[in-house]
Structures are given as C-alpha cells and as structure tokens.
Amino acid sequence: MKGKILVTGGTGYIGSHTVVELIEQGYEVVIVDNLSNSEREVVDRIEKITGVKPKFYEFDLKDQLKVDQLFATETGINGIIHFAASKAVGESVQMPLVYYRNNLVSLVNLLEAMQKYNVPNIVFSSSCTVYGQPDKLPVDESAPIKPAESPYGYTKQVCENILRDSIRAFAGSVHGIALRYFNPIGAHPSGLIGELPRGVPNNLMPYITQTGYGIREQLSVFGDDYNTPDGSCIRDYIHVVDLAKAHIVAINRMISGKNKADFEMFNIGTGNGYSVFDIIKSFERTSGKKLNYKVVGRRAGDIEQIWADTTIANNELGWKAQLTIDDMTRSAWQWELNCREKMQK
Ligand code: UD1
C-alpha cells in the first residue's frame, strides 16, 4: 500500500472517479459521504471497476463529534481529498446559509481534526469560479480574485483563505493544494460511474445527454449574443478522468515532499476554450443524435468566457489533460445510455 487517503464526498461525481484512480495507484481509500447528492451503490461500482471495495462511512462532516471519532478510528491517514460540498450556483443564491454552513463548517472540522490527529496533507476542490470574469485570458493562478458571483463561489474563495490561514498557523505540520477546476464533464470508460444529477440538471453536459435521450424536450442555450466567435459562452471543459488523475498527482506531490510551499494552488483544465455550440456539435458527432435546442436569453450570473492557463500545473505537477472534447461527450452519452438501461431493468 502506498498510503491511506480519506476521500470526503467520495461517492459523488468527481470523488468516485478519484477513488478509482487512487485504488488503481495502490492507495487504501476511506470514503465519507452523507449521500446528499449520491448513491451508496457507487461503492459497489467502484469495487466492480477496481476489484477493491473502499471502506465507507455515511455521515455529515458538519458533525464535529463524528469527524473526531472517524480520525480516532481510522488511524494513519496520510492525506485527505476534500470534495464534500454543495455546488449548485442557483441554489446557493436561494439558500446562502445552507451553503455557508455546509461548505465552511465541514472544512473547519476537517482542519481541526488534521491538527489533532497529525494528518499532514489535504487536497481541496476549488473552482475557476474564484476568478470571476478574468481581465486576461487564458487565466493563470496569479490573476486577482474577483468579488464572487454567488454564495457558492464565495464559499470556494473563503475555503481557500481558511486553508491558507490554518496552514500558515500550523507552521509546516499540514500541507495543502487547492485545485481550481474548470468544467468537468464526461464519465469513466467502464460506464459504471458518472454524473448523476438529481432532478433537472443545472449544468450543460447532463442537460444535453438527457435531452438526447428524450428525458428533456429541448436544451435552452443561454445566450448567443456574447462577444465570442459564435456568440455563446466559452468554457474550459475537462474530462473527469483527467481531473481525477490530477488529484493523485497532487497528493503524491505532498506525500513525497515535492511541494514547493505549504499551500499551493493549480488550475486544472485543458487550456482550450469551447463554446456551447461546440459542445452541442461534439455531442451530435459522437452520439449520432440530432440535438433539439433553442437559443434563449442569457442566464443571470454567467461568465462570458474563461479558459485556463495550465502552464504551472503542467510544469510543476507534471500533469496534463489527455482526453479530447469528443472523448468527453462520447463517454457522457455512453453513461447516460447505461444509466437509463439499468433503470429499465
Ligand atoms: C458553474 C459554476 C462553477 C461550478 C459549476 C459546477 C459559475 C460561473 N460557474 O459552471 O463554478 O463549479 O457550475 O456546478 O457559476 N448552459 C446552457 N444551457 C443549459 C446549461 C448551461 O446554455 O441548460 C451554458 C451556460 O450558460 C454556460 C455553459 O453552458 O455557458 C456551462 O454551464 P454549466 O455547465 O452550468 O457550468 P458553469 O456555469 O460554467
């Protein structure tokens, strides 16, 4: 065994893909998840893919006592990958306090336990949302942090600050890496895990695949009058498997002492910007389906365009996204087909 990693939110979309990569790299994995946005069955699916069943605890990280008990029981944890958080932008505007309590308190509880139980390393799920609409594209890690567009975005900014301040105060006993994700889409090639939004999806890719399958009637394209080549918004979409691999590299970096500062942050994207219409075209190419869509007004709070400068991640982490936009839409479609087939059985 390479070491023992606690993955919070390990049955969620990005968490489950990261658990698979960790196990395949020889790590022992312990998952904590409150199943607020995922299913227990994901643990069995991880076992189907890897042949190893990770240990699973179902509880909420806001519960400080349970967090403490976990670390008292699971001794010898070498690092934490902290995914567990609420992530719907619109919902965060409706329920800011739920987001502040959930996203901030969970991290505070983990950091207190890390200090008490001498857990040395943490990887944090951050987001390109911390940049707002950058003045310069592609955006690099030194870009100024703009006022957040939503309570969700604000929690990512505050969590990065909580990490920075605590790691400084812990004076070398805890190391952290924040990975600023761009737009993760796609699914594992096994077709056994992927994104499973509850209810009507907010994000583009699951909305497209559900429309392709006929669960949704039509995709609304939010605006074609932006200052971009085809008028729709531009994002840096990244395959979730590439993203998952970045976490392994980040945790390895700290475990092997290769980190250059106690707290570091990296952009995790492909470095390419694609428009909403590019994604639709890719989906039509890889699924062979014609997508029913119509252009509607802009979505409040949307950023016009953002894509990553990944030079630092590529050079420092020695990590680079490998998979193409067609790999992303193809695997997302395959996952949609598999899910629906299974539901009908
Ligand atoms: C948003 C958040 C991001 C968060 C992510 C995860 C912002 C600025 N970004 O990303 O921080 O990590 O959600 O939940 O808040 N679109 C349509 N029709 C749809 C859905 C989306 O046209 O039905 C368009 C959007 O206008 C956008 C693109 O597709 O241009 C991607 O949208 P989405 O998948 O929701 O991701 P972001 O808004 O980029």
mmCIF file with all atom_site columns, C-alpha atoms in Angstrom, residues 100 103-105 107-109 111 155-170 263:
data_model
loop_
_atom_site.group_PDB
_atom_site.id
_atom_site.type_symbol
_atom_site.label_atom_id
_atom_site.label_alt_id
_atom_site.label_comp_id
_atom_site.label_asym_id
_atom_site.label_entity_id
_atom_site.label_seq_id
_atom_site.pdbx_PDB_ins_code
_atom_site.Cartn_x
_atom_site.Cartn_y
_atom_site.Cartn_z
_atom_site.occupancy
_atom_site.B_iso_or_equiv
_atom_site.pdbx_formal_charge
_atom_site.auth_seq_id
_atom_site.auth_comp_id
_atom_site.auth_asym_id
_atom_site.auth_atom_id
_atom_site.pdbx_PDB_model_num
ATOM 1  C CA . TYR A 1 100 ? -22.048 28.724 4.241  1.00 0.00 ? 100 TYR A CA 1
ATOM 2  C CA . ASN A 1 103 ? -19.080 24.201 2.827  1.00 0.00 ? 103 ASN A CA 1
ATOM 3  C CA . LEU A 1 104 ? -17.278 26.198 5.521  1.00 0.00 ? 104 LEU A CA 1
ATOM 4  C CA . VAL A 1 105 ? -18.036 24.184 8.676  1.00 0.00 ? 105 VAL A CA 1
ATOM 5  C CA . LEU A 1 107 ? -13.624 22.244 6.137  1.00 0.00 ? 107 LEU A CA 1
ATOM 6  C CA . VAL A 1 108 ? -13.101 23.765 9.590  1.00 0.00 ? 108 VAL A CA 1
ATOM 7  C CA . ASN A 1 109 ? -13.960 20.427 11.233 1.00 0.00 ? 109 ASN A CA 1
ATOM 8  C CA . LEU A 1 111 ? -8.689  21.031 9.612  1.00 0.00 ? 111 LEU A CA 1
ATOM 9  C CA . THR A 1 155 ? -17.512 29.600 -0.247 1.00 0.00 ? 155 THR A CA 1
ATOM 10 C CA . LYS A 1 156 ? -14.723 28.491 -2.607 1.00 0.00 ? 156 LYS A CA 1
ATOM 11 C CA . GLN A 1 157 ? -12.857 31.766 -2.050 1.00 0.00 ? 157 GLN A CA 1
ATOM 12 C CA . VAL A 1 158 ? -13.336 31.658 1.722  1.00 0.00 ? 158 VAL A CA 1
ATOM 13 C CA . CYS A 1 159 ? -12.343 27.979 1.913  1.00 0.00 ? 159 CYS A CA 1
ATOM 14 C CA . GLU A 1 160 ? -9.082  28.767 0.104  1.00 0.00 ? 160 GLU A CA 1
ATOM 15 C CA . ASN A 1 161 ? -8.467  31.521 2.689  1.00 0.00 ? 161 ASN A CA 1
ATOM 16 C CA . ILE A 1 162 ? -9.357  29.221 5.589  1.00 0.00 ? 162 ILE A CA 1
ATOM 17 C CA . LEU A 1 163 ? -6.826  26.731 4.249  1.00 0.00 ? 163 LEU A CA 1
ATOM 18 C CA . ARG A 1 164 ? -4.123  29.337 3.695  1.00 0.00 ? 164 ARG A CA 1
ATOM 19 C CA . ASP A 1 165 ? -4.548  30.839 7.190  1.00 0.00 ? 165 ASP A CA 1
ATOM 20 C CA . SER A 1 166 ? -4.695  27.491 9.013  1.00 0.00 ? 166 SER A CA 1
ATOM 21 C CA . ILE A 1 167 ? -1.777  26.002 7.115  1.00 0.00 ? 167 ILE A CA 1
ATOM 22 C CA . ARG A 1 168 ? 0.283   29.083 7.947  1.00 0.00 ? 168 ARG A CA 1
ATOM 23 C CA . ALA A 1 169 ? -0.686  28.797 11.612 1.00 0.00 ? 169 ALA A CA 1
ATOM 24 C CA . PHE A 1 170 ? 0.099   25.058 11.686 1.00 0.00 ? 170 PHE A CA 1
ATOM 25 C CA . PHE A 1 263 ? -0.083  25.850 0.411  1.00 0.00 ? 263 PHE A CA 1
#
